[in-house]
Structures are given as C-alpha cells and as structure tokens.
C-alpha cells in the first residue's frame, strides 16, 4: 500500500487549467481574481464581506489588529488548536489566556469561559477566539450572548470548518464563519484544508468598518482610494495611513481557490461519507469516536479517535504506511507558552491529548485505502486483547 497521509489536497484538471490561464493573463497578483475569489467565498459561506490574504496566520493577525488588540489586551482561546490561533494575539503585544475544552465537543467550553469572566472585573478581557476544531461547528449563538454581556468581540477560527454549520435555539442553520455571531472569522487554504491554494487565507465579516480596516492593513496600510485620501489631484498619489503589511495573495492562487470552491460541497460530502464509514467500523470496539453523535453540521476536517496505547498504534500504522497525526499538543504546554506564562493546568485538554489520534480523511481517500486503515486498527486491538 502506498503511503496514506492524514490529509491532502485534491487537484483536478479544471484546477490546473484555471491556474495556467492566469499565468497567460496580465495579472499575477493584485488583479481581478482576488476580488472574484473573495466574492465567491463570501457567497459560499454566507457572509457580507471577505478579504483574501496570504495564509490563515496572516488572517488571524490582521483580524486581531482590526478588532483592536494592542499591548496589554487579554483574549481567551482553547488550548486545543493550532498555535497560530493564540500567536496572533502575541503578535499585537496582547496576552492570550486559555480556557478548558468541553470533552464532548473538543471545543472551547462556553460555561468555563463564563466562569473565567465572572471571576474577573468586567472589562478584564476584550475578546474570545472560539475554534471550530476538527470541523465541529461551535455554538456561536451561545458565545455571542456571553460576549455581549461582557462587551467583548469574537473572532471565530473556522480554518477546519468551511461548509460546517450549527443550529441556533430557534432551529435556523448558521454556517461557520458567516458573520451572524462572530465579528470576524478566518479560514486557511493550506493543502490539508477543504479548499487548497497551496498557501492562502480568508477573513469573513459582516462589519464594514472591520472590512475596510482589513483591506488597508493587508497592503502596507496604503490606499489610493479617492474617497479615503485628502489629496486626490495627482493620479500617482497614495497615502500610507496605518502601519500595514504585505499579506496579499496572488491571482494565481486565487484562481485555484475559485476552481476548488466549485467542488467544495461535493468534497465535503465525501468527507462525511468517510467519517460515517469510520463511525460504523468502530462502533462496539474499544476505539472511541468523540464526535460520532454530533455529526450533522460537522465539516470533518479531521477524524479524531481516542484510544489506549496511542504511541504503539501510531507506530504500528506508520509501519504500514499510514501516517496519522496528533491534533494538538495543548498550546499551554508548548515551550514558548510555558516559559511565558509558567505551568498551567487544563485537565480536559490534557486528558484528551493523552489519547487522541487523527486518522486519514480527505476526499480522494479510496474505500480500499480506508478499509485497509480500519483493518490495521481493529486487528491491532484484537491482537492486544487476545494476548
Ligand atoms: C485552527 C487553525 N488556525 C490557524 C491556522 C493557520 O493557517 P495557515 O497554516 O494557513 O497559516 C491553521 C492551520 O493549520 C489551523 O489549523
């Protein structure tokens, strides 16, 4: 069996043609494909605005700045996410504080965040970064209610969940990152994600002020917009109004993103099919599937199992060319953060980390490959129990 990674892109002939046609065109960057990608992505997610940037980390950084994070700001996130969800606050000189996960959803536990807020004077914390971990759609309505009580903003990290959704108390379906509840949301187009550009990111929002600030910061804080500059007589005139960055994404990658969007729904269905097969296969076994009963709006970026003898299973699968991954080492235990904030304890996150493993899930995973993976896992545990 050839090597099976835990995630990978699927590139079609249409995708290749979309990219090569841009190479023959006038703009490699700052051309029309950027806006086209933004508009199509906003319509896929259901947000008013979208701003395409160079990667998901840049999307987090710009969002944090646009939301007003500065030296001394205090912001809360989950310890079980990619480090960038926390790092973006440090980039702006703010402090990131962790709050434990709910073991049933593996996402930030809204009740624990409430307790943290209740224990401090109002105004202590400025924002919350909930993460739609593994593709599970966080109940953003509950977070919005809490954030409003404390006058806080919400930045939803939806990197794992384009196409995912949750249902509100009154039963309406709300897509991850659609801007109904969060002030801004971010996505990544790294090859293991649902929509692959190579590198790339997007910020969605329904707030015009945030949108305009993001546009400015994405390109050096410079504008040529005649409505926004004082002196618009000379055609060459521009103003640098803020200290911005070059976080632009080229047209070449946007063309790939636009093409990938066309098959995003079908690929999401494939992920769900693969997840359902795993769930069926591990029913009544010692392999625990934490998100099995919460599947409706799950975008299944990752398929997480919880098992005993994780390291032995990981090595056994690796010997058979199945490359699993662990998502994630709790952020507070990473050396940078433990040096910065000292030793901290988040028991649910730590206990989850002891046993979690992400199995291969990506649209082009074949049924044969999946059966091979399942067989290697179930036989590993049946040999253990028969010993
Ligand atoms: C939850 C989460 N947030 C942020 C990022 C950062 O995205 P990028 O790799 O595009 O910078 C990732 C990517 O792995 C992620 O998984």
PDB file of N, CA and C in Angstrom, residues 195-285:
ATOM      1  N   UNK A 195     -10.374  23.573   1.128  1.00  0.00           N
ATOM      2  CA  UNK A 195     -10.129  24.305  -0.123  1.00  0.00           C
ATOM      3  C   UNK A 195      -8.634  24.614  -0.136  1.00  0.00           C
ATOM      4  N   UNK A 196      -7.939  24.106  -1.161  1.00  0.00           N
ATOM      5  CA  UNK A 196      -6.478  24.217  -1.159  1.00  0.00           C
ATOM      6  C   UNK A 196      -5.996  25.247  -2.173  1.00  0.00           C
ATOM      7  N   UNK A 197      -5.139  26.157  -1.720  1.00  0.00           N
ATOM      8  CA  UNK A 197      -4.478  27.099  -2.647  1.00  0.00           C
ATOM      9  C   UNK A 197      -2.962  26.902  -2.618  1.00  0.00           C
ATOM     10  N   UNK A 198      -2.463  26.026  -1.787  1.00  0.00           N
ATOM     11  CA  UNK A 198      -1.018  25.932  -1.515  1.00  0.00           C
ATOM     12  C   UNK A 198      -0.769  26.652  -0.214  1.00  0.00           C
ATOM     13  N   UNK A 199      -0.825  27.958  -0.265  1.00  0.00           N
ATOM     14  CA  UNK A 199      -0.932  28.813   0.927  1.00  0.00           C
ATOM     15  C   UNK A 199      -2.065  29.787   0.630  1.00  0.00           C
ATOM     16  N   UNK A 200      -2.735  30.248   1.657  1.00  0.00           N
ATOM     17  CA  UNK A 200      -3.812  31.219   1.441  1.00  0.00           C
ATOM     18  C   UNK A 200      -4.698  31.296   2.658  1.00  0.00           C
ATOM     19  N   UNK A 201      -5.397  32.397   2.781  1.00  0.00           N
ATOM     20  CA  UNK A 201      -6.313  32.563   3.908  1.00  0.00           C
ATOM     21  C   UNK A 201      -7.420  33.524   3.549  1.00  0.00           C
ATOM     22  N   UNK A 202      -8.470  33.549   4.376  1.00  0.00           N
ATOM     23  CA  UNK A 202      -9.596  34.454   4.124  1.00  0.00           C
ATOM     24  C   UNK A 202     -10.150  34.917   5.466  1.00  0.00           C
ATOM     25  N   UNK A 203     -10.590  36.167   5.480  1.00  0.00           N
ATOM     26  CA  UNK A 203     -11.301  36.691   6.650  1.00  0.00           C
ATOM     27  C   UNK A 203     -12.711  37.030   6.178  1.00  0.00           C
ATOM     28  N   UNK A 204     -13.712  36.593   6.911  1.00  0.00           N
ATOM     29  CA  UNK A 204     -15.091  36.959   6.589  1.00  0.00           C
ATOM     30  C   UNK A 204     -15.641  37.817   7.714  1.00  0.00           C
ATOM     31  N   UNK A 205     -16.506  38.756   7.356  1.00  0.00           N
ATOM     32  CA  UNK A 205     -17.123  39.627   8.365  1.00  0.00           C
ATOM     33  C   UNK A 205     -18.379  40.252   7.767  1.00  0.00           C
ATOM     34  N   UNK A 206     -19.271  40.693   8.637  1.00  0.00           N
ATOM     35  CA  UNK A 206     -20.437  41.460   8.175  1.00  0.00           C
ATOM     36  C   UNK A 206     -20.285  42.926   8.552  1.00  0.00           C
ATOM     37  N   UNK A 207     -19.124  43.275   9.108  1.00  0.00           N
ATOM     38  CA  UNK A 207     -18.925  44.614   9.652  1.00  0.00           C
ATOM     39  C   UNK A 207     -18.076  45.447   8.660  1.00  0.00           C
ATOM     40  N   UNK A 208     -18.674  46.501   8.143  1.00  0.00           N
ATOM     41  CA  UNK A 208     -17.998  47.288   7.093  1.00  0.00           C
ATOM     42  C   UNK A 208     -16.699  47.932   7.586  1.00  0.00           C
ATOM     43  N   UNK A 209     -16.722  48.402   8.838  1.00  0.00           N
ATOM     44  CA  UNK A 209     -15.519  49.068   9.385  1.00  0.00           C
ATOM     45  C   UNK A 209     -14.349  48.084   9.467  1.00  0.00           C
ATOM     46  N   UNK A 210     -14.653  46.890   9.970  1.00  0.00           N
ATOM     47  CA  UNK A 210     -13.603  45.862  10.070  1.00  0.00           C
ATOM     48  C   UNK A 210     -13.101  45.519   8.672  1.00  0.00           C
ATOM     49  N   UNK A 211     -14.037  45.372   7.750  1.00  0.00           N
ATOM     50  CA  UNK A 211     -13.689  45.030   6.360  1.00  0.00           C
ATOM     51  C   UNK A 211     -12.714  46.065   5.778  1.00  0.00           C
ATOM     52  N   UNK A 212     -13.043  47.340   5.947  1.00  0.00           N
ATOM     53  CA  UNK A 212     -12.192  48.393   5.357  1.00  0.00           C
ATOM     54  C   UNK A 212     -10.815  48.444   6.012  1.00  0.00           C
ATOM     55  N   UNK A 213     -10.802  48.212   7.313  1.00  0.00           N
ATOM     56  CA  UNK A 213      -9.515  48.198   8.031  1.00  0.00           C
ATOM     57  C   UNK A 213      -8.639  47.036   7.532  1.00  0.00           C
ATOM     58  N   UNK A 214      -9.273  45.889   7.299  1.00  0.00           N
ATOM     59  CA  UNK A 214      -8.532  44.717   6.815  1.00  0.00           C
ATOM     60  C   UNK A 214      -7.930  44.981   5.445  1.00  0.00           C
ATOM     61  N   UNK A 215      -8.703  45.617   4.571  1.00  0.00           N
ATOM     62  CA  UNK A 215      -8.197  45.923   3.223  1.00  0.00           C
ATOM     63  C   UNK A 215      -6.959  46.811   3.304  1.00  0.00           C
ATOM     64  N   UNK A 216      -7.027  47.781   4.198  1.00  0.00           N
ATOM     65  CA  UNK A 216      -5.918  48.714   4.351  1.00  0.00           C
ATOM     66  C   UNK A 216      -4.675  48.001   4.896  1.00  0.00           C
ATOM     67  N   UNK A 217      -4.871  47.225   5.969  1.00  0.00           N
ATOM     68  CA  UNK A 217      -3.739  46.571   6.630  1.00  0.00           C
ATOM     69  C   UNK A 217      -3.103  45.480   5.768  1.00  0.00           C
ATOM     70  N   UNK A 218      -3.906  44.879   4.891  1.00  0.00           N
ATOM     71  CA  UNK A 218      -3.385  43.790   4.046  1.00  0.00           C
ATOM     72  C   UNK A 218      -2.271  44.291   3.122  1.00  0.00           C
ATOM     73  N   UNK A 219      -2.340  45.553   2.736  1.00  0.00           N
ATOM     74  CA  UNK A 219      -1.382  46.061   1.763  1.00  0.00           C
ATOM     75  C   UNK A 219      -0.700  47.325   2.294  1.00  0.00           C
ATOM     76  N   UNK A 220       0.150  47.130   3.319  1.00  0.00           N
ATOM     77  CA  UNK A 220       1.031  48.193   3.852  1.00  0.00           C
ATOM     78  C   UNK A 220       0.322  49.349   4.541  1.00  0.00           C
ATOM     79  N   UNK A 221      -1.001  49.278   4.694  1.00  0.00           N
ATOM     80  CA  UNK A 221      -1.726  50.433   5.250  1.00  0.00           C
ATOM     81  C   UNK A 221      -1.851  51.551   4.232  1.00  0.00           C
ATOM     82  N   UNK A 222      -1.605  51.189   2.956  1.00  0.00           N
ATOM     83  CA  UNK A 222      -1.612  52.194   1.878  1.00  0.00           C
ATOM     84  C   UNK A 222      -2.941  52.163   1.127  1.00  0.00           C
ATOM     85  N   UNK A 223      -3.495  53.353   0.834  1.00  0.00           N
ATOM     86  CA  UNK A 223      -4.692  53.403  -0.002  1.00  0.00           C
ATOM     87  C   UNK A 223      -4.502  54.410  -1.140  1.00  0.00           C
ATOM     88  N   UNK A 224      -5.167  54.097  -2.256  1.00  0.00           N
ATOM     89  CA  UNK A 224      -5.230  55.033  -3.395  1.00  0.00           C
ATOM     90  C   UNK A 224      -6.671  55.451  -3.620  1.00  0.00           C
ATOM     91  N   UNK A 225      -7.564  54.959  -2.743  1.00  0.00           N
ATOM     92  CA  UNK A 225      -8.996  55.199  -2.916  1.00  0.00           C
ATOM     93  C   UNK A 225      -9.291  56.702  -2.786  1.00  0.00           C
ATOM     94  N   UNK A 226      -9.779  57.341  -3.864  1.00  0.00           N
ATOM     95  CA  UNK A 226     -10.008  58.793  -3.847  1.00  0.00           C
ATOM     96  C   UNK A 226     -10.956  59.232  -2.719  1.00  0.00           C
ATOM     97  N   UNK A 227     -11.840  58.335  -2.292  1.00  0.00           N
ATOM     98  CA  UNK A 227     -12.772  58.700  -1.214  1.00  0.00           C
ATOM     99  C   UNK A 227     -12.109  58.707   0.162  1.00  0.00           C
ATOM    100  N   UNK A 228     -10.915  58.123   0.232  1.00  0.00           N
ATOM    101  CA  UNK A 228     -10.291  57.969   1.557  1.00  0.00           C
ATOM    102  C   UNK A 228      -9.045  58.815   1.733  1.00  0.00           C
ATOM    103  N   UNK A 229      -8.602  59.483   0.641  1.00  0.00           N
ATOM    104  CA  UNK A 229      -7.379  60.277   0.783  1.00  0.00           C
ATOM    105  C   UNK A 229      -7.700  61.766   0.626  1.00  0.00           C
ATOM    106  N   UNK A 230      -6.836  62.560   1.234  1.00  0.00           N
ATOM    107  CA  UNK A 230      -7.115  64.007   1.273  1.00  0.00           C
ATOM    108  C   UNK A 230      -6.784  64.655  -0.074  1.00  0.00           C
ATOM    109  N   UNK A 231      -5.622  64.279  -0.627  1.00  0.00           N
ATOM    110  CA  UNK A 231      -5.173  64.894  -1.869  1.00  0.00           C
ATOM    111  C   UNK A 231      -5.368  63.896  -3.000  1.00  0.00           C
ATOM    112  N   UNK A 232      -6.394  64.088  -3.818  1.00  0.00           N
ATOM    113  CA  UNK A 232      -6.603  63.112  -4.886  1.00  0.00           C
ATOM    114  C   UNK A 232      -6.462  63.745  -6.269  1.00  0.00           C
ATOM    115  N   UNK A 233      -5.647  64.823  -6.323  1.00  0.00           N
ATOM    116  CA  UNK A 233      -5.498  65.505  -7.622  1.00  0.00           C
ATOM    117  C   UNK A 233      -4.575  64.711  -8.555  1.00  0.00           C
ATOM    118  N   UNK A 234      -3.448  64.258  -8.022  1.00  0.00           N
ATOM    119  CA  UNK A 234      -2.482  63.582  -8.898  1.00  0.00           C
ATOM    120  C   UNK A 234      -2.809  62.092  -9.001  1.00  0.00           C
ATOM    121  N   UNK A 235      -2.736  61.563 -10.221  1.00  0.00           N
ATOM    122  CA  UNK A 235      -3.084  60.159 -10.459  1.00  0.00           C
ATOM    123  C   UNK A 235      -2.202  59.175  -9.720  1.00  0.00           C
ATOM    124  N   UNK A 236      -0.933  59.589  -9.454  1.00  0.00           N
ATOM    125  CA  UNK A 236       0.005  58.663  -8.833  1.00  0.00           C
ATOM    126  C   UNK A 236      -0.062  58.688  -7.310  1.00  0.00           C
ATOM    127  N   UNK A 237      -0.881  59.596  -6.748  1.00  0.00           N
ATOM    128  CA  UNK A 237      -0.840  59.845  -5.308  1.00  0.00           C
ATOM    129  C   UNK A 237      -1.410  58.668  -4.498  1.00  0.00           C
ATOM    130  N   UNK A 238      -0.732  58.345  -3.411  1.00  0.00           N
ATOM    131  CA  UNK A 238      -1.256  57.340  -2.468  1.00  0.00           C
ATOM    132  C   UNK A 238      -0.911  57.780  -1.058  1.00  0.00           C
ATOM    133  N   UNK A 239      -1.618  57.247  -0.098  1.00  0.00           N
ATOM    134  CA  UNK A 239      -1.317  57.569   1.306  1.00  0.00           C
ATOM    135  C   UNK A 239      -1.096  56.304   2.105  1.00  0.00           C
ATOM    136  N   UNK A 240      -0.067  56.322   2.952  1.00  0.00           N
ATOM    137  CA  UNK A 240       0.074  55.248   3.935  1.00  0.00           C
ATOM    138  C   UNK A 240      -0.537  55.772   5.226  1.00  0.00           C
ATOM    139  N   UNK A 241      -1.678  55.185   5.593  1.00  0.00           N
ATOM    140  CA  UNK A 241      -2.440  55.727   6.729  1.00  0.00           C
ATOM    141  C   UNK A 241      -2.242  54.940   8.018  1.00  0.00           C
ATOM    142  N   UNK A 242      -1.769  53.717   7.880  1.00  0.00           N
ATOM    143  CA  UNK A 242      -1.535  52.852   9.048  1.00  0.00           C
ATOM    144  C   UNK A 242      -0.260  52.064   8.782  1.00  0.00           C
ATOM    145  N   UNK A 243       0.270  51.429   9.848  1.00  0.00           N
ATOM    146  CA  UNK A 243       1.411  50.533   9.651  1.00  0.00           C
ATOM    147  C   UNK A 243       0.855  49.159   9.260  1.00  0.00           C
ATOM    148  N   UNK A 244       0.910  48.882   7.962  1.00  0.00           N
ATOM    149  CA  UNK A 244       0.325  47.615   7.483  1.00  0.00           C
ATOM    150  C   UNK A 244       1.393  46.620   7.056  1.00  0.00           C
ATOM    151  N   UNK A 245       0.980  45.633   6.297  1.00  0.00           N
ATOM    152  CA  UNK A 245       1.848  44.504   5.921  1.00  0.00           C
ATOM    153  C   UNK A 245       1.680  44.200   4.446  1.00  0.00           C
ATOM    154  N   UNK A 246       2.541  43.332   3.916  1.00  0.00           N
ATOM    155  CA  UNK A 246       2.194  42.728   2.639  1.00  0.00           C
ATOM    156  C   UNK A 246       1.707  41.320   2.931  1.00  0.00           C
ATOM    157  N   UNK A 247       0.385  41.203   3.110  1.00  0.00           N
ATOM    158  CA  UNK A 247      -0.251  39.904   3.334  1.00  0.00           C
ATOM    159  C   UNK A 247      -1.149  39.566   2.148  1.00  0.00           C
ATOM    160  N   UNK A 248      -0.749  40.047   0.946  1.00  0.00           N
ATOM    161  CA  UNK A 248      -1.591  39.803  -0.225  1.00  0.00           C
ATOM    162  C   UNK A 248      -1.433  38.363  -0.705  1.00  0.00           C
ATOM    163  N   UNK A 249      -2.481  37.895  -1.389  1.00  0.00           N
ATOM    164  CA  UNK A 249      -2.439  36.569  -2.008  1.00  0.00           C
ATOM    165  C   UNK A 249      -2.440  36.784  -3.520  1.00  0.00           C
ATOM    166  N   UNK A 250      -1.581  36.079  -4.273  1.00  0.00           N
ATOM    167  CA  UNK A 250      -1.536  36.304  -5.721  1.00  0.00           C
ATOM    168  C   UNK A 250      -2.772  35.783  -6.464  1.00  0.00           C
ATOM    169  N   UNK A 251      -3.001  36.330  -7.656  1.00  0.00           N
ATOM    170  CA  UNK A 251      -4.123  35.887  -8.500  1.00  0.00           C
ATOM    171  C   UNK A 251      -4.002  34.407  -8.881  1.00  0.00           C
ATOM    172  N   UNK A 252      -2.760  33.938  -9.014  1.00  0.00           N
ATOM    173  CA  UNK A 252      -2.537  32.526  -9.396  1.00  0.00           C
ATOM    174  C   UNK A 252      -3.228  31.610  -8.370  1.00  0.00           C
ATOM    175  N   UNK A 253      -3.016  31.936  -7.085  1.00  0.00           N
ATOM    176  CA  UNK A 253      -3.591  31.099  -6.021  1.00  0.00           C
ATOM    177  C   UNK A 253      -5.096  31.318  -5.893  1.00  0.00           C
ATOM    178  N   UNK A 254      -5.550  32.556  -6.152  1.00  0.00           N
ATOM    179  CA  UNK A 254      -6.993  32.825  -6.089  1.00  0.00           C
ATOM    180  C   UNK A 254      -7.724  32.052  -7.182  1.00  0.00           C
ATOM    181  N   UNK A 255      -7.090  31.931  -8.356  1.00  0.00           N
ATOM    182  CA  UNK A 255      -7.720  31.168  -9.445  1.00  0.00           C
ATOM    183  C   UNK A 255      -7.894  29.708  -9.016  1.00  0.00           C
ATOM    184  N   UNK A 256      -6.899  29.182  -8.311  1.00  0.00           N
ATOM    185  CA  UNK A 256      -7.008  27.811  -7.806  1.00  0.00           C
ATOM    186  C   UNK A 256      -8.129  27.735  -6.756  1.00  0.00           C
ATOM    187  N   UNK A 257      -8.189  28.731  -5.894  1.00  0.00           N
ATOM    188  CA  UNK A 257      -9.241  28.771  -4.864  1.00  0.00           C
ATOM    189  C   UNK A 257     -10.631  28.822  -5.475  1.00  0.00           C
ATOM    190  N   UNK A 258     -10.804  29.641  -6.513  1.00  0.00           N
ATOM    191  CA  UNK A 258     -12.121  29.762  -7.179  1.00  0.00           C
ATOM    192  C   UNK A 258     -12.522  28.408  -7.763  1.00  0.00           C
ATOM    193  N   UNK A 259     -11.550  27.764  -8.412  1.00  0.00           N
ATOM    194  CA  UNK A 259     -11.829  26.469  -9.029  1.00  0.00           C
ATOM    195  C   UNK A 259     -12.147  25.414  -7.956  1.00  0.00           C
ATOM    196  N   UNK A 260     -11.407  25.445  -6.853  1.00  0.00           N
ATOM    197  CA  UNK A 260     -11.641  24.486  -5.760  1.00  0.00           C
ATOM    198  C   UNK A 260     -13.020  24.693  -5.116  1.00  0.00           C
ATOM    199  N   UNK A 261     -13.470  25.952  -5.092  1.00  0.00           N
ATOM    200  CA  UNK A 261     -14.786  26.241  -4.490  1.00  0.00           C
ATOM    201  C   UNK A 261     -15.912  25.494  -5.216  1.00  0.00           C
ATOM    202  N   UNK A 262     -15.726  25.319  -6.541  1.00  0.00           N
ATOM    203  CA  UNK A 262     -16.783  24.668  -7.344  1.00  0.00           C
ATOM    204  C   UNK A 262     -17.060  23.244  -6.864  1.00  0.00           C
ATOM    205  N   UNK A 263     -16.038  22.594  -6.309  1.00  0.00           N
ATOM    206  CA  UNK A 263     -16.223  21.201  -5.885  1.00  0.00           C
ATOM    207  C   UNK A 263     -16.252  21.076  -4.358  1.00  0.00           C
ATOM    208  N   UNK A 264     -16.304  22.235  -3.668  1.00  0.00           N
ATOM    209  CA  UNK A 264     -16.195  22.197  -2.200  1.00  0.00           C
ATOM    210  C   UNK A 264     -17.345  21.408  -1.557  1.00  0.00           C
ATOM    211  N   UNK A 265     -18.565  21.590  -2.078  1.00  0.00           N
ATOM    212  CA  UNK A 265     -19.713  20.893  -1.466  1.00  0.00           C
ATOM    213  C   UNK A 265     -19.594  19.383  -1.670  1.00  0.00           C
ATOM    214  N   UNK A 266     -19.234  18.990  -2.889  1.00  0.00           N
ATOM    215  CA  UNK A 266     -19.100  17.558  -3.186  1.00  0.00           C
ATOM    216  C   UNK A 266     -17.991  16.939  -2.332  1.00  0.00           C
ATOM    217  N   UNK A 267     -16.912  17.691  -2.133  1.00  0.00           N
ATOM    218  CA  UNK A 267     -15.796  17.165  -1.333  1.00  0.00           C
ATOM    219  C   UNK A 267     -16.184  17.049   0.137  1.00  0.00           C
ATOM    220  N   UNK A 268     -17.016  17.988   0.591  1.00  0.00           N
ATOM    221  CA  UNK A 268     -17.498  17.919   1.975  1.00  0.00           C
ATOM    222  C   UNK A 268     -18.334  16.646   2.175  1.00  0.00           C
ATOM    223  N   UNK A 269     -19.152  16.329   1.156  1.00  0.00           N
ATOM    224  CA  UNK A 269     -19.967  15.107   1.236  1.00  0.00           C
ATOM    225  C   UNK A 269     -19.065  13.879   1.313  1.00  0.00           C
ATOM    226  N   UNK A 270     -17.974  13.897   0.561  1.00  0.00           N
ATOM    227  CA  UNK A 270     -17.014  12.769   0.587  1.00  0.00           C
ATOM    228  C   UNK A 270     -16.432  12.607   1.990  1.00  0.00           C
ATOM    229  N   UNK A 271     -16.061  13.734   2.602  1.00  0.00           N
ATOM    230  CA  UNK A 271     -15.514  13.686   3.960  1.00  0.00           C
ATOM    231  C   UNK A 271     -16.541  13.059   4.910  1.00  0.00           C
ATOM    232  N   UNK A 272     -17.819  13.446   4.730  1.00  0.00           N
ATOM    233  CA  UNK A 272     -18.865  12.915   5.612  1.00  0.00           C
ATOM    234  C   UNK A 272     -19.025  11.408   5.417  1.00  0.00           C
ATOM    235  N   UNK A 273     -18.949  10.980   4.163  1.00  0.00           N
ATOM    236  CA  UNK A 273     -19.074   9.558   3.848  1.00  0.00           C
ATOM    237  C   UNK A 273     -17.946   8.765   4.528  1.00  0.00           C
ATOM    238  N   UNK A 274     -16.733   9.307   4.438  1.00  0.00           N
ATOM    239  CA  UNK A 274     -15.569   8.646   5.048  1.00  0.00           C
ATOM    240  C   UNK A 274     -15.748   8.595   6.561  1.00  0.00           C
ATOM    241  N   UNK A 275     -16.220   9.708   7.137  1.00  0.00           N
ATOM    242  CA  UNK A 275     -16.437   9.761   8.592  1.00  0.00           C
ATOM    243  C   UNK A 275     -17.483   8.727   9.004  1.00  0.00           C
ATOM    244  N   UNK A 276     -18.562   8.637   8.232  1.00  0.00           N
ATOM    245  CA  UNK A 276     -19.625   7.668   8.578  1.00  0.00           C
ATOM    246  C   UNK A 276     -19.089   6.241   8.548  1.00  0.00           C
ATOM    247  N   UNK A 277     -18.241   5.944   7.566  1.00  0.00           N
ATOM    248  CA  UNK A 277     -17.661   4.586   7.474  1.00  0.00           C
ATOM    249  C   UNK A 277     -16.812   4.278   8.708  1.00  0.00           C
ATOM    250  N   UNK A 278     -15.993   5.274   9.115  1.00  0.00           N
ATOM    251  CA  UNK A 278     -15.175   5.072  10.331  1.00  0.00           C
ATOM    252  C   UNK A 278     -16.091   4.851  11.537  1.00  0.00           C
ATOM    253  N   UNK A 279     -17.132   5.688  11.652  1.00  0.00           N
ATOM    254  CA  UNK A 279     -18.019   5.604  12.823  1.00  0.00           C
ATOM    255  C   UNK A 279     -18.647   4.198  12.890  1.00  0.00           C
ATOM    256  N   UNK A 280     -19.124   3.713  11.731  1.00  0.00           N
ATOM    257  CA  UNK A 280     -19.731   2.368  11.683  1.00  0.00           C
ATOM    258  C   UNK A 280     -18.704   1.306  12.075  1.00  0.00           C
ATOM    259  N   UNK A 281     -17.495   1.438  11.540  1.00  0.00           N
ATOM    260  CA  UNK A 281     -16.477   0.405  11.771  1.00  0.00           C
ATOM    261  C   UNK A 281     -16.041   0.334  13.233  1.00  0.00           C
ATOM    262  N   UNK A 282     -16.050   1.460  13.925  1.00  0.00           N
ATOM    263  CA  UNK A 282     -15.525   1.470  15.305  1.00  0.00           C
ATOM    264  C   UNK A 282     -16.615   1.326  16.355  1.00  0.00           C
ATOM    265  N   UNK A 283     -17.884   1.212  15.876  1.00  0.00           N
ATOM    266  CA  UNK A 283     -18.978   1.013  16.824  1.00  0.00           C
ATOM    267  C   UNK A 283     -18.744  -0.318  17.559  1.00  0.00           C
ATOM    268  N   UNK A 284     -19.007  -0.347  18.828  1.00  0.00           N
ATOM    269  CA  UNK A 284     -18.817  -1.557  19.641  1.00  0.00           C
ATOM    270  C   UNK A 284     -17.377  -2.071  19.667  1.00  0.00           C
ATOM    271  N   UNK A 285     -16.407  -1.166  19.469  1.00  0.00           N
ATOM    272  CA  UNK A 285     -14.995  -1.538  19.653  1.00  0.00           C
ATOM    273  C   UNK A 285     -14.427  -0.640  20.750  1.00  0.00           C
TER     274      UNK A 285
END
